[in-house]
Amino acid sequence: MIYKYALFFAVFIIGELLFNWTWYKYLRKIFQNTEAQSSTNNGKNINKLLFIDISVFKGIMERFILYSCLVINLTSILVVFAAIKIGTRLKDNDNKVKSDYFLIGNLSSIMIAIFYCYLFGRIITY
């Protein structure tokens, strides 16, 4: 029984270290550059994340997370998405970059947590 707890924390800690050193560092860099560009260009540029337009990337992430959660019968994800969408809409329009950063960061956190659960479940069943 104790090995399950140790494995649970090992998956979490290794995953957090990997994602913090890679994905979140990349997001921070992209959005800091985007914020600097939008202040100089008055927001007339198209921002890209992983070579995809940010609005397209957000839509892909949302659909993937919803699809994966609904497949595993985790329907409460709909409430989470409603809360996140309301949170991004309450921001003022002058700060669209921070709203995008907030949304993509939250979607990434949800997706990473789903991955942790899936990985933990797969390891435990062996």
PDB file of C-alpha atoms in Angstrom:
ATOM      1  CA  MET A   1       0.000   0.000   0.000  1.00  0.00           C
ATOM      2  CA  ILE A   2       2.817   2.402   0.834  1.00  0.00           C
ATOM      3  CA  TYR A   3       4.339   1.906  -2.621  1.00  0.00           C
ATOM      4  CA  LYS A   4       1.137   3.286  -4.193  1.00  0.00           C
ATOM      5  CA  TYR A   5       1.511   6.514  -2.234  1.00  0.00           C
ATOM      6  CA  ALA A   6       5.202   6.712  -3.075  1.00  0.00           C
ATOM      7  CA  LEU A   7       4.415   6.103  -6.739  1.00  0.00           C
ATOM      8  CA  PHE A   8       1.651   8.708  -6.659  1.00  0.00           C
ATOM      9  CA  PHE A   9       4.020  11.364  -5.308  1.00  0.00           C
ATOM     10  CA  ALA A  10       6.843  10.297  -7.631  1.00  0.00           C
ATOM     11  CA  VAL A  11       4.625  10.718 -10.702  1.00  0.00           C
ATOM     12  CA  PHE A  12       3.487  14.111  -9.439  1.00  0.00           C
ATOM     13  CA  ILE A  13       6.933  15.454  -8.506  1.00  0.00           C
ATOM     14  CA  ILE A  14       8.679  14.246 -11.666  1.00  0.00           C
ATOM     15  CA  GLY A  15       5.850  15.588 -13.804  1.00  0.00           C
ATOM     16  CA  GLU A  16       5.850  18.950 -12.062  1.00  0.00           C
ATOM     17  CA  LEU A  17       9.581  19.351 -12.477  1.00  0.00           C
ATOM     18  CA  LEU A  18       9.426  18.440 -16.155  1.00  0.00           C
ATOM     19  CA  PHE A  19       6.465  20.670 -16.965  1.00  0.00           C
ATOM     20  CA  ASN A  20       7.772  23.634 -14.955  1.00  0.00           C
ATOM     21  CA  TRP A  21      11.157  23.468 -16.652  1.00  0.00           C
ATOM     22  CA  THR A  22       9.705  23.084 -20.131  1.00  0.00           C
ATOM     23  CA  TRP A  23       6.085  23.986 -20.871  1.00  0.00           C
ATOM     24  CA  TYR A  24       5.456  26.754 -18.336  1.00  0.00           C
ATOM     25  CA  LYS A  25       8.829  28.361 -18.976  1.00  0.00           C
ATOM     26  CA  TYR A  26       7.966  28.359 -22.694  1.00  0.00           C
ATOM     27  CA  LEU A  27       4.513  29.861 -22.045  1.00  0.00           C
ATOM     28  CA  ARG A  28       5.958  32.607 -19.871  1.00  0.00           C
ATOM     29  CA  LYS A  29       8.511  33.491 -22.542  1.00  0.00           C
ATOM     30  CA  ILE A  30       5.911  33.509 -25.337  1.00  0.00           C
ATOM     31  CA  PHE A  31       3.477  35.723 -23.446  1.00  0.00           C
ATOM     32  CA  GLN A  32       6.142  38.142 -22.215  1.00  0.00           C
ATOM     33  CA  ASN A  33       7.264  38.607 -25.832  1.00  0.00           C
ATOM     34  CA  THR A  34       3.639  38.901 -26.952  1.00  0.00           C
ATOM     35  CA  GLU A  35       2.903  41.538 -24.324  1.00  0.00           C
ATOM     36  CA  ALA A  36       5.916  43.596 -25.413  1.00  0.00           C
ATOM     37  CA  GLN A  37       4.944  43.288 -29.095  1.00  0.00           C
ATOM     38  CA  SER A  38       1.308  44.191 -28.540  1.00  0.00           C
ATOM     39  CA  SER A  39       2.251  47.329 -26.618  1.00  0.00           C
ATOM     40  CA  THR A  40       4.465  48.510 -29.477  1.00  0.00           C
ATOM     41  CA  ASN A  41       2.193  47.414 -32.358  1.00  0.00           C
ATOM     42  CA  ASN A  42      -1.146  48.330 -30.750  1.00  0.00           C
ATOM     43  CA  GLY A  43      -2.209  44.659 -30.904  1.00  0.00           C
ATOM     44  CA  LYS A  44      -2.215  44.383 -34.715  1.00  0.00           C
ATOM     45  CA  ASN A  45      -0.001  41.281 -34.859  1.00  0.00           C
ATOM     46  CA  ILE A  46      -1.128  37.661 -34.839  1.00  0.00           C
ATOM     47  CA  ASN A  47       0.359  35.869 -31.862  1.00  0.00           C
ATOM     48  CA  LYS A  48       1.499  32.284 -32.262  1.00  0.00           C
ATOM     49  CA  LEU A  49       2.066  29.471 -29.783  1.00  0.00           C
ATOM     50  CA  LEU A  50       3.742  26.284 -31.037  1.00  0.00           C
ATOM     51  CA  PHE A  51       3.479  27.755 -34.557  1.00  0.00           C
ATOM     52  CA  ILE A  52      -0.328  27.945 -34.281  1.00  0.00           C
ATOM     53  CA  ASP A  53      -2.456  31.058 -33.844  1.00  0.00           C
ATOM     54  CA  ILE A  54      -3.199  31.432 -30.100  1.00  0.00           C
ATOM     55  CA  SER A  55      -6.977  31.444 -30.558  1.00  0.00           C
ATOM     56  CA  VAL A  56      -6.792  28.192 -32.564  1.00  0.00           C
ATOM     57  CA  PHE A  57      -4.470  26.672 -29.927  1.00  0.00           C
ATOM     58  CA  LYS A  58      -6.921  27.566 -27.137  1.00  0.00           C
ATOM     59  CA  GLY A  59      -9.765  25.901 -29.010  1.00  0.00           C
ATOM     60  CA  ILE A  60      -7.749  22.744 -29.635  1.00  0.00           C
ATOM     61  CA  MET A  61      -6.775  22.519 -25.963  1.00  0.00           C
ATOM     62  CA  GLU A  62     -10.341  23.051 -24.785  1.00  0.00           C
ATOM     63  CA  ARG A  63     -11.787  20.405 -27.080  1.00  0.00           C
ATOM     64  CA  PHE A  64      -9.066  17.879 -26.249  1.00  0.00           C
ATOM     65  CA  ILE A  65      -9.558  18.297 -22.504  1.00  0.00           C
ATOM     66  CA  LEU A  66     -13.340  18.148 -22.763  1.00  0.00           C
ATOM     67  CA  TYR A  67     -13.171  15.102 -25.017  1.00  0.00           C
ATOM     68  CA  SER A  68     -10.740  13.203 -22.780  1.00  0.00           C
ATOM     69  CA  CYS A  69     -12.680  14.007 -19.597  1.00  0.00           C
ATOM     70  CA  LEU A  70     -16.031  13.085 -21.082  1.00  0.00           C
ATOM     71  CA  VAL A  71     -14.583   9.798 -22.368  1.00  0.00           C
ATOM     72  CA  ILE A  72     -13.504   8.854 -18.831  1.00  0.00           C
ATOM     73  CA  ASN A  73     -16.915   9.980 -17.503  1.00  0.00           C
ATOM     74  CA  LEU A  74     -15.625  13.052 -15.658  1.00  0.00           C
ATOM     75  CA  THR A  75     -18.586  15.295 -16.467  1.00  0.00           C
ATOM     76  CA  SER A  76     -17.788  17.818 -13.737  1.00  0.00           C
ATOM     77  CA  ILE A  77     -15.178  19.250 -16.124  1.00  0.00           C
ATOM     78  CA  LEU A  78     -18.024  21.255 -17.672  1.00  0.00           C
ATOM     79  CA  VAL A  79     -18.365  23.238 -14.440  1.00  0.00           C
ATOM     80  CA  VAL A  80     -14.616  23.864 -14.391  1.00  0.00           C
ATOM     81  CA  PHE A  81     -14.727  25.185 -17.953  1.00  0.00           C
ATOM     82  CA  ALA A  82     -17.651  27.465 -17.158  1.00  0.00           C
ATOM     83  CA  ALA A  83     -15.719  28.962 -14.241  1.00  0.00           C
ATOM     84  CA  ILE A  84     -12.567  29.457 -16.308  1.00  0.00           C
ATOM     85  CA  LYS A  85     -14.501  31.055 -19.169  1.00  0.00           C
ATOM     86  CA  ILE A  86     -16.238  33.458 -16.792  1.00  0.00           C
ATOM     87  CA  GLY A  87     -12.886  34.294 -15.188  1.00  0.00           C
ATOM     88  CA  THR A  88     -11.336  35.210 -18.521  1.00  0.00           C
ATOM     89  CA  ARG A  89     -14.350  37.303 -19.538  1.00  0.00           C
ATOM     90  CA  LEU A  90     -14.245  39.391 -16.365  1.00  0.00           C
ATOM     91  CA  LYS A  91     -10.861  40.799 -17.344  1.00  0.00           C
ATOM     92  CA  ASP A  92     -10.758  44.147 -19.083  1.00  0.00           C
ATOM     93  CA  ASN A  93     -10.238  44.164 -22.849  1.00  0.00           C
ATOM     94  CA  ASP A  94      -7.034  46.201 -22.547  1.00  0.00           C
ATOM     95  CA  ASN A  95      -5.244  43.184 -21.139  1.00  0.00           C
ATOM     96  CA  LYS A  96      -6.052  40.391 -23.626  1.00  0.00           C
ATOM     97  CA  VAL A  97      -2.536  38.931 -23.326  1.00  0.00           C
ATOM     98  CA  LYS A  98      -2.912  38.233 -19.614  1.00  0.00           C
ATOM     99  CA  SER A  99      -6.382  36.777 -20.225  1.00  0.00           C
ATOM    100  CA  ASP A 100      -4.957  34.401 -22.854  1.00  0.00           C
ATOM    101  CA  TYR A 101      -2.079  33.506 -20.545  1.00  0.00           C
ATOM    102  CA  PHE A 102      -4.545  32.815 -17.721  1.00  0.00           C
ATOM    103  CA  LEU A 103      -6.740  30.615 -19.917  1.00  0.00           C
ATOM    104  CA  ILE A 104      -3.915  28.629 -21.520  1.00  0.00           C
ATOM    105  CA  GLY A 105      -2.210  28.201 -18.156  1.00  0.00           C
ATOM    106  CA  ASN A 106      -5.388  26.864 -16.556  1.00  0.00           C
ATOM    107  CA  LEU A 107      -6.124  24.573 -19.484  1.00  0.00           C
ATOM    108  CA  SER A 108      -2.558  23.278 -19.311  1.00  0.00           C
ATOM    109  CA  SER A 109      -2.920  22.576 -15.604  1.00  0.00           C
ATOM    110  CA  ILE A 110      -6.128  20.622 -16.197  1.00  0.00           C
ATOM    111  CA  MET A 111      -4.547  18.632 -19.011  1.00  0.00           C
ATOM    112  CA  ILE A 112      -1.432  17.861 -16.953  1.00  0.00           C
ATOM    113  CA  ALA A 113      -3.550  16.703 -14.007  1.00  0.00           C
ATOM    114  CA  ILE A 114      -5.522  14.402 -16.315  1.00  0.00           C
ATOM    115  CA  PHE A 115      -2.239  13.015 -17.624  1.00  0.00           C
ATOM    116  CA  TYR A 116      -0.992  12.390 -14.068  1.00  0.00           C
ATOM    117  CA  CYS A 117      -4.186  10.492 -13.212  1.00  0.00           C
ATOM    118  CA  TYR A 118      -4.012   8.459 -16.384  1.00  0.00           C
ATOM    119  CA  LEU A 119      -0.326   7.617 -15.885  1.00  0.00           C
ATOM    120  CA  PHE A 120      -0.855   6.702 -12.238  1.00  0.00           C
ATOM    121  CA  GLY A 121      -3.804   4.484 -13.134  1.00  0.00           C
ATOM    122  CA  ARG A 122      -1.854   2.731 -15.873  1.00  0.00           C
ATOM    123  CA  ILE A 123       1.143   2.101 -13.619  1.00  0.00           C
ATOM    124  CA  ILE A 124      -0.998   0.783 -10.745  1.00  0.00           C
ATOM    125  CA  THR A 125      -2.812  -1.718 -12.971  1.00  0.00           C
ATOM    126  CA  TYR A 126       0.458  -3.442 -13.927  1.00  0.00           C
TER     127      TYR A 126
END
